[in-house]
Short mmCIF file of C-alpha atoms in Angstrom, two decimals:
data_model
loop_
_atom_site.label_atom_id
_atom_site.label_comp_id
_atom_site.label_asym_id
_atom_site.label_seq_id
_atom_site.Cartn_x
_atom_site.Cartn_y
_atom_site.Cartn_z
CA GLU A 306 -0.18 0.06 -0.15
CA ARG A 307 2.67 2.37 0.96
CA ASN A 308 4.38 1.92 -2.60
CA ILE A 309 1.17 2.48 -4.49
CA ALA A 310 1.70 6.06 -3.35
CA GLU A 311 4.80 6.77 -4.68
CA PHE A 312 5.03 5.05 -7.95
CA ASP A 313 3.04 5.78 -10.98
CA ILE A 314 3.58 2.22 -12.42
CA LEU A 315 3.67 -0.84 -9.93
CA ALA A 316 4.31 -4.63 -11.23
CA LEU A 317 3.67 -6.96 -8.66
CA TYR A 318 4.92 -10.84 -9.16
CA TYR A 319 3.84 -13.05 -7.42
CA GLU A 320 3.56 -16.91 -6.94
CA GLU A 321 -0.18 -17.58 -6.28
CA GLN A 322 -1.17 -20.82 -3.88
CA ASN A 323 -4.56 -20.14 -2.22
CA GLY A 324 -5.96 -17.09 -3.64
CA LEU A 325 -5.09 -15.21 -0.56
CA PHE A 326 -2.69 -12.41 -2.16
CA MET A 327 -4.53 -11.49 -5.20
CA GLN A 328 -7.96 -11.21 -2.76
CA ARG A 329 -5.89 -8.72 -0.04
CA ALA A 330 -3.93 -6.93 -2.57
CA GLN A 331 -7.49 -6.41 -4.49
CA GLU A 332 -9.42 -5.07 -1.11
CA ALA A 333 -6.59 -2.60 -0.58
CA TYR A 334 -6.13 -1.18 -3.84
CA ALA A 335 -10.03 -0.86 -4.20
CA LYS A 336 -9.88 0.92 -0.52
CA LEU A 337 -6.52 2.91 -2.16
CA LEU A 338 -8.49 3.96 -5.49
CA ASN A 339 -11.86 5.04 -3.29
CA SER A 340 -9.59 7.45 -0.54
CA GLY A 341 -9.33 9.99 -3.51
CA ASP A 342 -5.23 10.16 -3.37
CA ALA A 343 -2.86 9.18 -6.50
CA VAL A 344 -2.16 5.67 -6.62
CA ALA A 345 -0.27 3.86 -9.02
CA GLN A 346 -1.36 1.93 -11.65
CA VAL A 347 -0.98 -1.88 -10.59
CA TYR A 348 0.06 -4.57 -12.93
CA PHE A 349 -0.64 -8.23 -11.03
CA ILE A 350 1.83 -10.64 -12.58
CA ASN A 351 1.14 -14.31 -11.71
CA ILE A 352 4.49 -16.56 -12.10
CA ASP A 353 4.87 -20.08 -10.84
CA SER A 354 8.15 -19.98 -8.78
CA ARG A 355 10.37 -17.65 -7.37
CA PRO A 356 11.97 -15.47 -10.20
CA THR A 357 15.28 -14.85 -11.17
CA PHE A 358 16.66 -11.49 -11.76
CA LYS A 359 17.15 -11.86 -15.02
CA SER A 360 13.63 -12.83 -15.66
CA ILE A 361 12.37 -9.82 -14.12
CA PHE A 362 14.49 -7.60 -15.59
CA HIS A 363 13.27 -9.07 -19.11
CA SER A 364 9.69 -8.78 -18.52
CA ILE A 365 10.37 -4.92 -17.43
CA ASP A 366 12.50 -4.57 -20.63
CA ILE A 367 9.76 -6.01 -22.91
CA ASN A 368 6.50 -4.76 -20.63
CA PHE A 369 7.81 -1.34 -19.73
CA PRO A 370 10.81 0.25 -22.01
CA GLY A 371 11.65 3.45 -21.07
CA VAL A 372 10.97 3.48 -17.68
CA THR A 373 12.74 4.17 -14.75
CA ALA A 374 12.88 0.54 -13.12
CA PHE A 375 13.11 -0.25 -9.23
CA VAL A 376 13.15 -3.68 -8.65
CA SER A 377 13.04 -5.04 -4.87
CA ASN A 378 11.34 -7.41 -3.01
CA ALA A 379 7.40 -7.21 -1.53
CA ASP A 380 9.00 -6.49 1.86
CA ILE A 381 10.37 -3.16 0.90
CA ALA A 382 8.66 0.39 1.26
CA PHE A 383 9.88 3.54 0.23
CA ASP A 384 8.95 7.02 1.49
CA ASP A 385 8.92 10.33 -0.54
CA THR A 386 12.86 10.43 -0.61
CA ILE A 387 12.25 7.85 -3.75
CA LYS A 388 11.53 10.79 -5.32
CA LEU A 389 15.15 11.71 -5.38
CA VAL A 390 15.58 9.73 -8.33
CA GLU A 391 13.36 11.15 -10.68
CA GLY A 392 14.53 12.80 -13.64
CA LYS A 393 18.17 11.89 -12.73
CA ASP A 394 20.32 10.36 -15.92
CA LEU A 395 20.71 6.75 -15.44
CA GLU A 396 22.91 6.06 -18.85
CA ASP A 397 25.28 3.43 -17.90
CA VAL A 398 24.20 3.47 -14.62
CA PHE A 399 22.49 0.97 -11.73
CA LEU A 400 21.91 2.52 -8.44
CA VAL A 401 21.55 0.08 -5.49
CA LEU A 402 19.90 1.14 -2.24
CA SER A 403 21.03 -0.57 0.91
CA ARG A 404 18.05 -0.81 3.51
CA LYS A 405 17.18 0.53 6.72
CA GLU A 406 15.21 -1.60 9.32
CA VAL A 407 11.87 -1.44 10.31
CA VAL A 408 11.25 -2.78 14.24
CA PRO A 409 8.77 -5.31 14.08
CA LYS A 410 5.47 -4.62 16.06
CA VAL A 411 6.59 -0.92 16.58
CA HIS A 412 7.50 0.10 13.02
CA THR A 413 10.12 2.81 14.00
CA ASP A 414 13.09 2.95 11.50
CA ASP A 415 16.38 1.28 13.38
CA GLY A 416 18.51 2.81 10.22
CA LEU A 417 20.67 0.70 8.10
CA ILE A 418 21.76 -2.56 8.49
CA MET A 419 25.15 -2.63 10.46
CA ASN A 420 28.24 -5.05 9.90
CA GLN A 421 30.21 -6.99 12.32
CA PHE A 422 32.10 -3.53 12.88
CA GLY A 423 28.66 -1.69 13.71
CA VAL A 424 29.23 0.42 10.15
CA PRO A 425 26.63 0.51 7.76
CA ASN A 426 26.68 -2.41 5.43
CA THR A 427 26.49 -1.05 2.35
CA PHE A 428 27.05 -4.09 0.66
CA SER A 429 24.03 -5.15 1.32
CA ALA A 430 21.11 -3.84 -0.91
CA ASP A 431 17.58 -4.57 -1.20
CA VAL A 432 16.73 -2.46 -4.61
CA TRP A 433 18.00 -2.37 -7.67
CA ILE A 434 17.45 1.04 -10.04
CA TYR A 435 18.00 1.01 -13.77
CA GLN A 436 16.69 2.57 -17.17
CA ALA A 437 14.85 0.19 -19.17
CA PRO A 438 15.84 -1.70 -21.18
CA LEU A 439 19.32 -2.78 -19.85
CA LYS A 440 22.08 -1.72 -22.24
CA HIS A 441 25.01 -3.98 -20.94
CA TYR A 442 25.06 -7.68 -20.23
CA PHE A 443 25.91 -9.00 -16.37
CA LYS A 444 24.68 -12.36 -14.58
CA ALA A 445 21.48 -12.28 -13.24
CA ASP A 446 20.26 -15.79 -13.91
CA PHE A 447 19.74 -16.37 -9.78
CA PRO A 448 16.69 -16.08 -7.57
CA ILE A 449 15.58 -12.88 -6.25
CA GLY A 450 15.08 -12.75 -2.49
CA THR A 451 17.21 -15.49 -1.65
CA PHE A 452 20.36 -15.06 1.16
CA TYR A 453 23.53 -13.14 -0.48
CA CYS A 454 21.66 -12.70 -3.68
CA ASP A 455 22.35 -8.95 -3.05
CA SER A 456 26.00 -9.51 -3.13
CA PHE A 457 25.80 -11.65 -6.03
CA MET A 458 23.92 -9.11 -8.11
CA ASN A 459 26.13 -6.19 -7.05
CA TYR A 460 29.39 -8.06 -7.74
CA TYR A 461 28.04 -8.86 -11.63
CA LEU A 462 27.10 -5.60 -12.05
CA GLY A 463 30.11 -3.81 -10.56
CA LYS A 464 32.13 -6.35 -13.25
CA SER A 465 29.72 -5.06 -15.81
CA ASP A 466 29.85 -1.81 -18.03
CA TYR A 467 27.53 -0.54 -15.64
CA ARG A 468 28.41 2.39 -13.22
CA LEU A 469 27.38 1.51 -9.48
CA TYR A 470 26.03 3.87 -6.87
CA ASN A 471 24.31 3.11 -3.78
CA PRO A 472 22.35 6.79 -2.62
CA CYS A 473 21.24 4.98 0.38
CA LEU A 474 21.94 7.88 2.90
CA SER A 475 19.36 10.23 0.82
CA VAL A 476 17.23 7.54 -0.43
CA ASN A 477 15.20 5.76 1.88
CA CYS A 478 14.17 1.94 1.49
CA PHE A 479 12.72 0.28 4.76
CA HIS A 480 12.64 -3.24 4.94
CA ILE A 481 9.18 -4.50 6.47
CA HIS A 482 10.04 -7.99 7.56
CA ASP A 483 8.18 -10.39 10.07
CA PRO A 484 11.78 -11.83 11.70
CA VAL A 485 9.82 -15.12 12.67
CA PHE A 486 9.13 -16.18 8.96
CA ASN A 487 12.48 -16.19 6.83
CA SER A 488 11.01 -16.09 2.78
CA SER A 489 14.69 -17.12 1.55
CA GLU A 490 13.79 -20.61 3.15
#
């Protein structure tokens, strides 16, 4: 619901197992449409299994050429700082965003994730932003939302002809995740 307020187009890739996701998503979207606030045009894209980065990039490039694409897991929410990316020249650039953790139950921002030395772990990323379609090749045939996929993605992007930046101190993305449930498993 939060992201619908920040974007013009939102494509949700989902694995449907029992119909509950679609039911809840449609109810939430209808509620937002009736609120009178501006909301994104939402595309619901049913998939059979966890997608790879490559399959998501390919889908965006085919279905939404020319857009500034933001790729993330469903447990990422943005605030209005995402507007700082609008109008930026992303020619040969990939932006990655490190997340800020949201404390469960109280929903407060706990700041950037830290490494073992107490320093913000800017090597970890949960959002990838680029100008569609992709211009340069890089390996991306591994599933999104799995352990260390962000490190793999950043490594391969770093070896490509893209310039890689992480403006996470200016642009917020929030990780809203129930620690009891680990979707990577």
